[in-house]
Coordinates of C-alpha atoms in Angstrom, one line a residue:
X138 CA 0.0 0.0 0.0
X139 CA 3.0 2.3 0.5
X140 CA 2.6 2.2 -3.1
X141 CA -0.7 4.3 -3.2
X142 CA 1.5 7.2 -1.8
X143 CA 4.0 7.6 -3.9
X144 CA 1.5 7.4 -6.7
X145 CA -0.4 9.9 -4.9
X146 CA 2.9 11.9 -4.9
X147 CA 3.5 11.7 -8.5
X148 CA 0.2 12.7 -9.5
X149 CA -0.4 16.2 -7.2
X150 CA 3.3 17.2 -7.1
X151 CA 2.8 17.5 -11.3
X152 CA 1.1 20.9 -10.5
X153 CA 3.2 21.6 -7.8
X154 CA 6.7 21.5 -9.4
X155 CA 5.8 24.8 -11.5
X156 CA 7.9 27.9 -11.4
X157 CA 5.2 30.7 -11.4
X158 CA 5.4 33.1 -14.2
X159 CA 4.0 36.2 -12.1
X160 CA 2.6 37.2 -8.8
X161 CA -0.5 35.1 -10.4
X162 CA -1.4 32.9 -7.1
X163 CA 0.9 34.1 -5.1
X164 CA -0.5 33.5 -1.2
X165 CA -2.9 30.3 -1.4
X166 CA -3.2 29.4 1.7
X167 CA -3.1 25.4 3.0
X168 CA -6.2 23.6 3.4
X169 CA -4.9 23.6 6.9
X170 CA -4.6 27.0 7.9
X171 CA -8.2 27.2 5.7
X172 CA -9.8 25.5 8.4
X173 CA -8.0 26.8 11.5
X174 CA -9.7 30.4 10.0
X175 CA -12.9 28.7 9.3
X176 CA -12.9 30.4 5.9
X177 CA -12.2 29.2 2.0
X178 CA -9.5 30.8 0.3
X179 CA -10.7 32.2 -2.6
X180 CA -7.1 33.1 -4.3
X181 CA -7.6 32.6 -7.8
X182 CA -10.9 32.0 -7.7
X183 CA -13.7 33.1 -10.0
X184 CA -14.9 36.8 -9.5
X185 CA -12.2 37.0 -6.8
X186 CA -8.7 37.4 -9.4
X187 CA -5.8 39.8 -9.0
X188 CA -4.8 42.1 -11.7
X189 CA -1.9 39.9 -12.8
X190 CA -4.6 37.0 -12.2
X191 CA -7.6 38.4 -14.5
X192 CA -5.2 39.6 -17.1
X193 CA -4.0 36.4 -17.6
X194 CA -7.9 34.6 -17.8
X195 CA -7.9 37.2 -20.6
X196 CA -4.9 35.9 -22.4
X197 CA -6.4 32.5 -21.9
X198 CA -9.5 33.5 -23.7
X199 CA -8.1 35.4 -26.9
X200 CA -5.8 32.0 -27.3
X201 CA -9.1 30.1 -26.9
X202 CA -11.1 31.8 -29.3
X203 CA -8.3 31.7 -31.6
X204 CA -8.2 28.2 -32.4
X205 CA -12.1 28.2 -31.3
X206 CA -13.7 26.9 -34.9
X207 CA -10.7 25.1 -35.5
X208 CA -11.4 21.4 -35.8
X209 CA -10.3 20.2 -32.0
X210 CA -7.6 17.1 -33.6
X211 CA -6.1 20.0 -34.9
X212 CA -5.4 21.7 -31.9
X213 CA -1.7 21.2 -30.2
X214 CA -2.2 20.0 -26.5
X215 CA -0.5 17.8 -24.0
X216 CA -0.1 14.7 -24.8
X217 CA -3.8 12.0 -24.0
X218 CA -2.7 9.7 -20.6
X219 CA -4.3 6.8 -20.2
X220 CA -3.0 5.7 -16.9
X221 CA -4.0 1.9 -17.6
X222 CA -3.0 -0.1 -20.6
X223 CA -6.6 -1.8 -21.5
X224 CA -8.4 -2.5 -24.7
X225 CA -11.8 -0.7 -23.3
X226 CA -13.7 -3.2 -26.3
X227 CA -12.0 -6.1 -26.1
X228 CA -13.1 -5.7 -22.0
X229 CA -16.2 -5.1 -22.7
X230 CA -16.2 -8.7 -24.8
X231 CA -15.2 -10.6 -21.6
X232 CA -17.1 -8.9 -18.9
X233 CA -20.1 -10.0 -22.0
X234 CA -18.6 -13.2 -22.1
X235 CA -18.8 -13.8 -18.4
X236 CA -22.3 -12.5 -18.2
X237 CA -23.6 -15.1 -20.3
X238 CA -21.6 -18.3 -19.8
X239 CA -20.7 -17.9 -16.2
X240 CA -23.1 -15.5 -14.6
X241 CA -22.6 -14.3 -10.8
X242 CA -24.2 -12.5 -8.2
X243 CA -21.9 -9.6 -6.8
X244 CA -24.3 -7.9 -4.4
X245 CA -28.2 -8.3 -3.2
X246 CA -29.7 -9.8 -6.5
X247 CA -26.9 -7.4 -9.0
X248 CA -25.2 -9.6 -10.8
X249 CA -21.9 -9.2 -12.3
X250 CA -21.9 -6.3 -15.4
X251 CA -25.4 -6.1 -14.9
X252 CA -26.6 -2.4 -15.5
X253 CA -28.8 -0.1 -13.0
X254 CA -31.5 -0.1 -16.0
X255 CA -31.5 -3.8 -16.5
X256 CA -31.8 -4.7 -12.5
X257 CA -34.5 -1.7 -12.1
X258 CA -36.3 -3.5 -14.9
X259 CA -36.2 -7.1 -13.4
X260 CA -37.7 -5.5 -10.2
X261 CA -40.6 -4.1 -12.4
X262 CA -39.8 -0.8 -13.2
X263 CA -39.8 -0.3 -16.9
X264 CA -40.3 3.1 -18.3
X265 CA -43.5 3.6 -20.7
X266 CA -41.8 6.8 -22.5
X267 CA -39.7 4.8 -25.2
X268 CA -40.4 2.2 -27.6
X269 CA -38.7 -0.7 -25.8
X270 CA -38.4 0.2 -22.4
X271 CA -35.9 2.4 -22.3
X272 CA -35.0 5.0 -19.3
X273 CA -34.2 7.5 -21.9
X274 CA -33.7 8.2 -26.4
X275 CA -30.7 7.0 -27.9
X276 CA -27.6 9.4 -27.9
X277 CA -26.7 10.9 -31.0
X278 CA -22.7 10.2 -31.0
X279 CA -22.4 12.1 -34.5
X280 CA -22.9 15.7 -32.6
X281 CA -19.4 14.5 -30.7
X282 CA -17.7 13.4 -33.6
X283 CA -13.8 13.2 -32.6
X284 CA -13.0 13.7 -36.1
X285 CA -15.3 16.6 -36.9
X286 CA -16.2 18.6 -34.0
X287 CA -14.6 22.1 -33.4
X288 CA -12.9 23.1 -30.2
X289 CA -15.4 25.4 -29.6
X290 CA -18.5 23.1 -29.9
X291 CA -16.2 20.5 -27.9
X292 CA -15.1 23.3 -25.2
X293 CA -18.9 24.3 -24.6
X294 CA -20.2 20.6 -24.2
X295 CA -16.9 20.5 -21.3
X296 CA -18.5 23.7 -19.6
X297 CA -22.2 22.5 -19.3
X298 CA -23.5 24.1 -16.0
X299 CA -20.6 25.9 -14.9
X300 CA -19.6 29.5 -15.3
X301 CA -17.3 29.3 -18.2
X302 CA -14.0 31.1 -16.3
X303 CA -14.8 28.5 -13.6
X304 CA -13.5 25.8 -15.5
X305 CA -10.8 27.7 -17.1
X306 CA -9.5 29.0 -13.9
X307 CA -8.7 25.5 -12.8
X308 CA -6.3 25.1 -15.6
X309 CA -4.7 28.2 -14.9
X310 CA -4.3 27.3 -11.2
X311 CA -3.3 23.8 -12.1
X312 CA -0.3 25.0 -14.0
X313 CA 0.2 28.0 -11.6
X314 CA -0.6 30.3 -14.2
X315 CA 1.6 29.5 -16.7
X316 CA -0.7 30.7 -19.5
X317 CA 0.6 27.8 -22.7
X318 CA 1.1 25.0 -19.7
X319 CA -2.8 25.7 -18.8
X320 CA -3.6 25.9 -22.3
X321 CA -2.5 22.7 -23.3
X322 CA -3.6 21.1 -20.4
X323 CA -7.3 22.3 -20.9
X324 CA -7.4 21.1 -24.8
X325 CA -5.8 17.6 -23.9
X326 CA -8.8 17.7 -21.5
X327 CA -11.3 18.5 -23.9
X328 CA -10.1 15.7 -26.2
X329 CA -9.9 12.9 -24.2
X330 CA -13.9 14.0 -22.9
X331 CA -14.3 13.6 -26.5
X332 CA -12.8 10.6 -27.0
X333 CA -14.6 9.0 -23.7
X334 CA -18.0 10.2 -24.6
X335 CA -18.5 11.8 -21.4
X336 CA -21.2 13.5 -23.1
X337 CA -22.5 10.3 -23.6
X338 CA -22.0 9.2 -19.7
X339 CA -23.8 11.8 -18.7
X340 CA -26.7 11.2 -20.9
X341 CA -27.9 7.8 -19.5
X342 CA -27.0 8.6 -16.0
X343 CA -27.0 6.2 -13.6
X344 CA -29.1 4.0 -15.3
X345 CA -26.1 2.6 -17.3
X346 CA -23.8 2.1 -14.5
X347 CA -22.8 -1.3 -13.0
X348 CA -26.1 -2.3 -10.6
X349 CA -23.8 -3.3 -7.9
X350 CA -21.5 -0.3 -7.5
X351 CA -24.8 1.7 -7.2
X352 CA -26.5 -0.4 -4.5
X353 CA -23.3 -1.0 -2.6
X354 CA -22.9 2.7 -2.6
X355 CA -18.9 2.5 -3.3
X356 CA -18.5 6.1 -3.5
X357 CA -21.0 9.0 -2.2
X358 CA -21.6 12.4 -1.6
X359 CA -22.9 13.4 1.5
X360 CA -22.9 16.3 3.9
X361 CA -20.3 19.0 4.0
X362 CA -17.4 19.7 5.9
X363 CA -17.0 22.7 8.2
X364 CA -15.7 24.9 4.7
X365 CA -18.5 23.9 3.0
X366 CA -16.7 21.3 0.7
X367 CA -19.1 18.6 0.0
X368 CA -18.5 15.2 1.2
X369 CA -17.5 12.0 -0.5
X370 CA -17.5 8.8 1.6
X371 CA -15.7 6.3 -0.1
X372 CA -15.0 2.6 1.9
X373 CA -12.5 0.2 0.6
X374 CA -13.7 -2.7 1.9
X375 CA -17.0 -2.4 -0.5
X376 CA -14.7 -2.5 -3.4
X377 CA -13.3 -5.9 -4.9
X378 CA -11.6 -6.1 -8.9
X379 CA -13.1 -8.6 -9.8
X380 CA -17.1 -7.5 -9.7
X381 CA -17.0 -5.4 -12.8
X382 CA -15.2 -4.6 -15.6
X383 CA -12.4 -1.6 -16.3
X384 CA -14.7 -0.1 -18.7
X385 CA -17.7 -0.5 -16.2
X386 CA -15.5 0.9 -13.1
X387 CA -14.0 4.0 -15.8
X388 CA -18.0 5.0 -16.4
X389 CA -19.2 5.0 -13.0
X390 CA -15.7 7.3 -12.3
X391 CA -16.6 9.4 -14.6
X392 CA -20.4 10.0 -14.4
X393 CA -19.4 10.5 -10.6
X394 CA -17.3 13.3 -11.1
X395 CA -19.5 14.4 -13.3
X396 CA -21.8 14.3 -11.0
X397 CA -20.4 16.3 -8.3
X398 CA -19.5 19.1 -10.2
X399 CA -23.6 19.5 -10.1
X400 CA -22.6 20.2 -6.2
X401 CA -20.3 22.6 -6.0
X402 CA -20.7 26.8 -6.9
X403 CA -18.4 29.4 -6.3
X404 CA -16.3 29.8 -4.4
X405 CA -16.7 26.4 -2.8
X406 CA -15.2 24.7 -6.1
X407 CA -13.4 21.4 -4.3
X408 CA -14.5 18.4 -2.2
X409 CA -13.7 16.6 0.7
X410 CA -13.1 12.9 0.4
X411 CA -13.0 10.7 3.0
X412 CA -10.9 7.4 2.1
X413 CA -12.7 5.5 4.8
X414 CA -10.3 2.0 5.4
X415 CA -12.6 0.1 7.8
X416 CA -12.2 -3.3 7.6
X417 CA -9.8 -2.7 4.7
X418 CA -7.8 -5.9 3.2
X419 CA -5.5 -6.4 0.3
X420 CA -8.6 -8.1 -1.7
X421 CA -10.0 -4.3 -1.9
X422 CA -7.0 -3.0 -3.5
X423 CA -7.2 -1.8 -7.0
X424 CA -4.3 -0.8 -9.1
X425 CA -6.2 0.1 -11.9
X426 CA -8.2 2.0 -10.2
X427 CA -6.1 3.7 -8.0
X428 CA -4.5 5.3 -11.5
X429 CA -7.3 6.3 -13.0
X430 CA -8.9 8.3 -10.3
X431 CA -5.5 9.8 -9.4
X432 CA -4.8 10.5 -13.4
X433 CA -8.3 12.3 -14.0
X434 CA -7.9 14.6 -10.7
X435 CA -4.6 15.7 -12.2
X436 CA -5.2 16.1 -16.1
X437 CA -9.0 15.9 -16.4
X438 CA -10.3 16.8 -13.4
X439 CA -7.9 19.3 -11.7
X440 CA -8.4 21.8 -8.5
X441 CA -11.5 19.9 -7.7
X442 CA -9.9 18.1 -4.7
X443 CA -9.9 20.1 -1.6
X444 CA -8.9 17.9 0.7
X445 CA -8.2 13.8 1.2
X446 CA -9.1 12.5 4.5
X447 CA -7.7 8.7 5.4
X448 CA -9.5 8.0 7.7
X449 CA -8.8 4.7 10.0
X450 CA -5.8 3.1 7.8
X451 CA -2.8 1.0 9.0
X452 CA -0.3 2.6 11.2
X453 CA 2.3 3.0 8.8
X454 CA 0.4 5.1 6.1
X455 CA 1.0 8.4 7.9
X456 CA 4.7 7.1 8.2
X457 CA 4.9 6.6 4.9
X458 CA 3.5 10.2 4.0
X459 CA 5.9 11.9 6.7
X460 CA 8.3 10.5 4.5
X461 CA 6.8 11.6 0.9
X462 CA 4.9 15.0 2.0
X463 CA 8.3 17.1 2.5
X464 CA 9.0 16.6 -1.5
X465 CA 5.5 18.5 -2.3
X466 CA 4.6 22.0 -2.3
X467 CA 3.3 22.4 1.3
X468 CA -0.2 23.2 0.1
X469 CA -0.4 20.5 -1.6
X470 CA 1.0 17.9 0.9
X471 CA -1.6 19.6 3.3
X472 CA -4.7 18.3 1.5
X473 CA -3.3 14.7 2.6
X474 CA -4.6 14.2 6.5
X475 CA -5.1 11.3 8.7
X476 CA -7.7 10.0 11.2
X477 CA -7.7 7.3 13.3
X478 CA -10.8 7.9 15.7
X479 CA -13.9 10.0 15.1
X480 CA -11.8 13.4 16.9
X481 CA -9.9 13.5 14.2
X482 CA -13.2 13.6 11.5
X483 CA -14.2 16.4 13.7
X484 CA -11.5 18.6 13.2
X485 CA -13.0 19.1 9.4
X486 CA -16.5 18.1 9.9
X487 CA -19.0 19.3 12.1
X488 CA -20.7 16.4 14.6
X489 CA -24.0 17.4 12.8
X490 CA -22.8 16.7 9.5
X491 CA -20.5 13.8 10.5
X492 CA -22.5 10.0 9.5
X493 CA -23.9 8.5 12.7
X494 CA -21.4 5.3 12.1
X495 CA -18.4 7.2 12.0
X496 CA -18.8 9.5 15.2
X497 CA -21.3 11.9 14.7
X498 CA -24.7 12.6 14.4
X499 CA -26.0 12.2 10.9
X500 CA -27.9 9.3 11.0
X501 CA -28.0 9.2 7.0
X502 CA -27.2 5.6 6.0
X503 CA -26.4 4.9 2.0
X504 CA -29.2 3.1 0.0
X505 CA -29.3 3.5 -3.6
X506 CA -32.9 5.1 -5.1
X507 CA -33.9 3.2 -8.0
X508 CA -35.1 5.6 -11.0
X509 CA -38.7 6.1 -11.3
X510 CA -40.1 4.9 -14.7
X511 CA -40.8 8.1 -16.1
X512 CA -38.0 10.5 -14.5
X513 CA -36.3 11.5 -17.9
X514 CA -39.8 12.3 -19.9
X515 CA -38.5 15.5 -21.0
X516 CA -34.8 14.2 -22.4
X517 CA -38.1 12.2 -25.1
X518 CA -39.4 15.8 -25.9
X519 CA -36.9 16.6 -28.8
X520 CA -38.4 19.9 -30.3
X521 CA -38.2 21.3 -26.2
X522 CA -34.6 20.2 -26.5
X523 CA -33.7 21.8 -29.5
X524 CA -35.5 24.9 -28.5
X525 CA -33.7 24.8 -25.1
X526 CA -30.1 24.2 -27.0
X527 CA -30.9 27.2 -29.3
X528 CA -31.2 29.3 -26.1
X529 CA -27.9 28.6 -24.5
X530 CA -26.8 29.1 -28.0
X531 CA -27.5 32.6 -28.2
X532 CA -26.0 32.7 -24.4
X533 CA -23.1 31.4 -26.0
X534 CA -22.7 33.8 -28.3
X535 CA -23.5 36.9 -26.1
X536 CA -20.7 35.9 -23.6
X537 CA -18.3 35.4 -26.7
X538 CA -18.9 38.8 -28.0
X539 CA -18.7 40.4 -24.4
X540 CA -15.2 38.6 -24.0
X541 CA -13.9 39.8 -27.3
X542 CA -14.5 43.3 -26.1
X543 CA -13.1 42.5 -22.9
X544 CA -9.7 41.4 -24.3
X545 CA -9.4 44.2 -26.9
X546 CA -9.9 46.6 -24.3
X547 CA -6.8 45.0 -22.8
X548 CA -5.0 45.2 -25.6
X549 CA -6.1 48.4 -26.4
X550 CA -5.0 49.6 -22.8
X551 CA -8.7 50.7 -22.0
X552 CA -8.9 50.3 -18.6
X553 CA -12.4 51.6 -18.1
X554 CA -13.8 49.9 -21.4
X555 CA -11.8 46.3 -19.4
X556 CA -13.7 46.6 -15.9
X557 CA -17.1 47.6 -17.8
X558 CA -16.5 44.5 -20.3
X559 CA -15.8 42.4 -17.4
X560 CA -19.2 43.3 -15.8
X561 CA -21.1 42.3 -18.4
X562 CA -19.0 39.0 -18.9
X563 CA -20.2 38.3 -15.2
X564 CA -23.9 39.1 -16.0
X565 CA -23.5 37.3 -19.6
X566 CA -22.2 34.5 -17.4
X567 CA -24.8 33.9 -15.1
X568 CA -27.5 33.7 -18.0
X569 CA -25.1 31.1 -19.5
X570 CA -25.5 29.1 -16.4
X571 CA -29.6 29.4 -16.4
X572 CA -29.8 28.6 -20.0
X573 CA -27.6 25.6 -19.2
X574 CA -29.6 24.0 -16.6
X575 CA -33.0 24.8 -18.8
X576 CA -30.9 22.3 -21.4
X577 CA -29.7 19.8 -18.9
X578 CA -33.3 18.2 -17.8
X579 CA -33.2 17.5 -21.7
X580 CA -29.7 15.9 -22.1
X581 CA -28.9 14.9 -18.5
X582 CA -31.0 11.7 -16.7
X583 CA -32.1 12.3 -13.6
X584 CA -29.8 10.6 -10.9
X585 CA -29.5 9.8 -7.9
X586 CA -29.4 13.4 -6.0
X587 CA -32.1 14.2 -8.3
X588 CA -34.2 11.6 -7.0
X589 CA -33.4 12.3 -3.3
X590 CA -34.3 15.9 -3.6
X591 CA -30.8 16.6 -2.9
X592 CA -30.1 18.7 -5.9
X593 CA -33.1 20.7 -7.9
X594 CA -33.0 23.7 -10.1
X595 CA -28.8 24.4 -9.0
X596 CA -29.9 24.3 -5.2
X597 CA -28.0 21.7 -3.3
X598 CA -29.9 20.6 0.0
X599 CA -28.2 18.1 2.0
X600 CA -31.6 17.7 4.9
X601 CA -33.7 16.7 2.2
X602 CA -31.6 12.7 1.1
X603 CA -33.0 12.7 4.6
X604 CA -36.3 12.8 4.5
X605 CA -36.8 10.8 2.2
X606 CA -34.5 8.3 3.6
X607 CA -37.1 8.8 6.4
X608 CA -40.4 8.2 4.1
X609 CA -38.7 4.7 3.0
X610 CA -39.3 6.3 -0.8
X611 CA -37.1 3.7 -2.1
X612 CA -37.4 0.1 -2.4
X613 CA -33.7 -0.5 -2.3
X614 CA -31.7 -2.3 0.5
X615 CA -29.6 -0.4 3.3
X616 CA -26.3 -1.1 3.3
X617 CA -24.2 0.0 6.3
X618 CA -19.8 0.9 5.9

């Protein structure tokens, strides 16, 4: 296991290890010392830049819409990881292969590469909107063609519900502002989305995730910690290699992290995961997965992690981070922190917001709610969708043409035309964001935090998983850490 933190050393020290090219996030402060003030630094942050800092989200932009109807393959970037050497097809044959010649249960009735959509059906929920059952329309995979689409299209569809310097500024922090490091980061980022269909992911939702990583609840957000950071609970010992696929495992990854960037709005932009090793045992480990996750929080993913709690391990891990930590910047080696007992949860989390089984008094316990057979009735409804995409199209284009004017009044040397542009980018921004949710109830199924209540209209509410976990709305199984 001393493995996992040298790994995890590799992978955050890549952002860590570069010379800053101005006074461009200068003073972040440690997660640490975030806590200890009870306040998120918002250093680099969206709508809360230096000079130096918003000048160089400028640059970023006019480089951007540069290359912007340029076809994306055409686009020079940083070169496409794939942090595990795996025929993604050829994986998909055998996990088929197994699923009819040697079938399995892997948890409560899933069995293995069994879908959410498949299980829901065998329990009796089918959906009555398509033709044969299905939770939601086919995807249209020609709108996302790798070999047609322009970066512009493709950088868009990466966006989605964010504000669009959000997402940028993450690459610029990432590569500590090094305007043609960030650059290149963000368009190897775009690409490989493209080339994983994470529009596609995001389509079908849970529904076309493994059954049994859903119901066991692998991964889970849940709460917030005392910065506001939301919660992921992730236990070890529910994980084994061998109950699905890489692809399968990749997907659920993915549509997660898609998932939680539903959760988070400025200036709260990271999470708090919790690497819960109860009852942990070599049998949980995962070397493929261990890469992947760590690879898409540093190229794909980046500044979402706020901070990594590891929480009830083997005595040596700290040893072996004492060890490790001193090569990292110290902000980074800071999001790292161990906890043995529930004290040392409490130092992050408040006792209200800290899970009943782990020391506090949450009394939330994981169970997965199955979709409801009609949830995604409106992704059926394609003339509302086009009409909704022809909005945020117009949005689009608006928030262009208000950052065009903001970067020639940079170059120009127009101060006062610069901070009047940038007002209206802000404004132009927010109806971006509006227009974008009124497209994602057509071309996002509903999910999981959806279904809870958790998350409607942008509006995350953590009390209300509760009561429905209280009105037993769910006919799935509870399944304790």
């Amino acid at each position: 296991m001393s493995g996992l933190f040298k790994a995890i050393s590799r992978q955050m020290s890549h952002s860590s290890d570069l010379s800053s090219v101005s006074a461009a996030g200068s003073g972040r402060e440690a997660i640490t010392t975030q806590f200890s003030k009870g306040r998120v630094d918002t250093c680099g942050v969206y709508q809360h830049l230096s000079p130096e800092e918003e000048n160089l989200l400028a640059d970023f932009w006019e480089k951007l819409l540069d290359d912007f109807d340029k076809p994306l393959q055409s686009v020079e970037c940083d070169p496409i990881a794939h942090p595990v050497d795996c025929d993604d097809e050829q994986e998909r044959k055998k996990a088929r292969d197994i699923e009819e010649n040697s079938p399995f249960e892997v948890f409560d009735g899933c069995m293995y590469n069994q879908s959410v959509a498949n299980r829901c059906k065998e329990l009796g929920i089918v959906p009555e909107c398509g033709k044969d059952g299905e939770f939601v329309p086919a995807f249209d995979k020609s709108a996302m063609d790798p070999n047609k689409v322009a970066l512009g299209e493709a950088f868009w569809a990466a966006v989605r519900e964010d504000h669009p310097d959000v997402l940028v500024l993450r690459f610029l922090r990432a590569r500590k502002w090094d305007l043609d490091k960030a650059y290149r980061m963000a368009v190897a980022a775009v690409k490989w989305r493209v080339r994983e269909g994470v529009q596609e992911i995001i389509w079908h939702g849970d529904t076309a995730n493994d059954a049994s990583l859903m119901w066991k609840g692998v991964s889970y957000a849940h709460g917030k910690d005392k910065l506001g950071h939301p919660i992921i609970w992730s236990g070890s010992c529910l994980h084994h290699q061998k109950d699905q696929s890489y692809p399968q495992l990749k997907r659920y990854l993915i549509w997660m992290m898609e998932t939680l960037r539903q959760l988070l709005s400025p200036p709260v932009e990271r999470v708090c995961l919790i690497m819960d090793l109860t009852d942990h045992s070599n049998a949980n480990m995962d070397w493929p997965f261990v890469k992947t996750f760590l690879k898409f929080l540093e190229a794909y993913y980046p500044e979402c992690l706020g901070i990594c709690i590891v929480y009830n391990g083997p005595w040596w891990f700290s040893g072996v981070w004492k060890l490790i930590s001193p090569l990292l910047d110290p902000v980074v080696a800071a999001k790292v922190q161990f906890a043995q007992k529930p004290e040392g949860l409490l130092k992050f989390i408040d006792a209200k917001e800290l899970l009943e089984i782990r020391g506090g008094k949450d009394k939330y316990v994981y169970k997965y709610v199955m979709p409801e057979p009609n949830e995604n009735k409106l992704m059926f409804d394609a003339e509302a969708r086009q009409y909704a995409a022809k909005k945020l199209g117009v949005a689009h284009e608006e928030f262009i043409r208000a950052t065009i004017e903001w970067t020639d009044s940079k170059e120009a040397g127009d101060d006062d035309g610069f901070a009047a542009a940038a007002t209206k980018r802000i404004e132009l921004s927010d109806l971006v964001v509006n227009a974008a949710r009124g497209l994602d109830k057509y071309t996002r199924a509903r999910h999981f935090y959806h279904r809870t209540g958790v998350l409607s209209n942008g509006v995350v509410d953590w009390t209300k998983v509760q009561e429905a976990d209280e009105a037993d709305t769910s006919a799935a199984a509870k399944f304790e850490l």
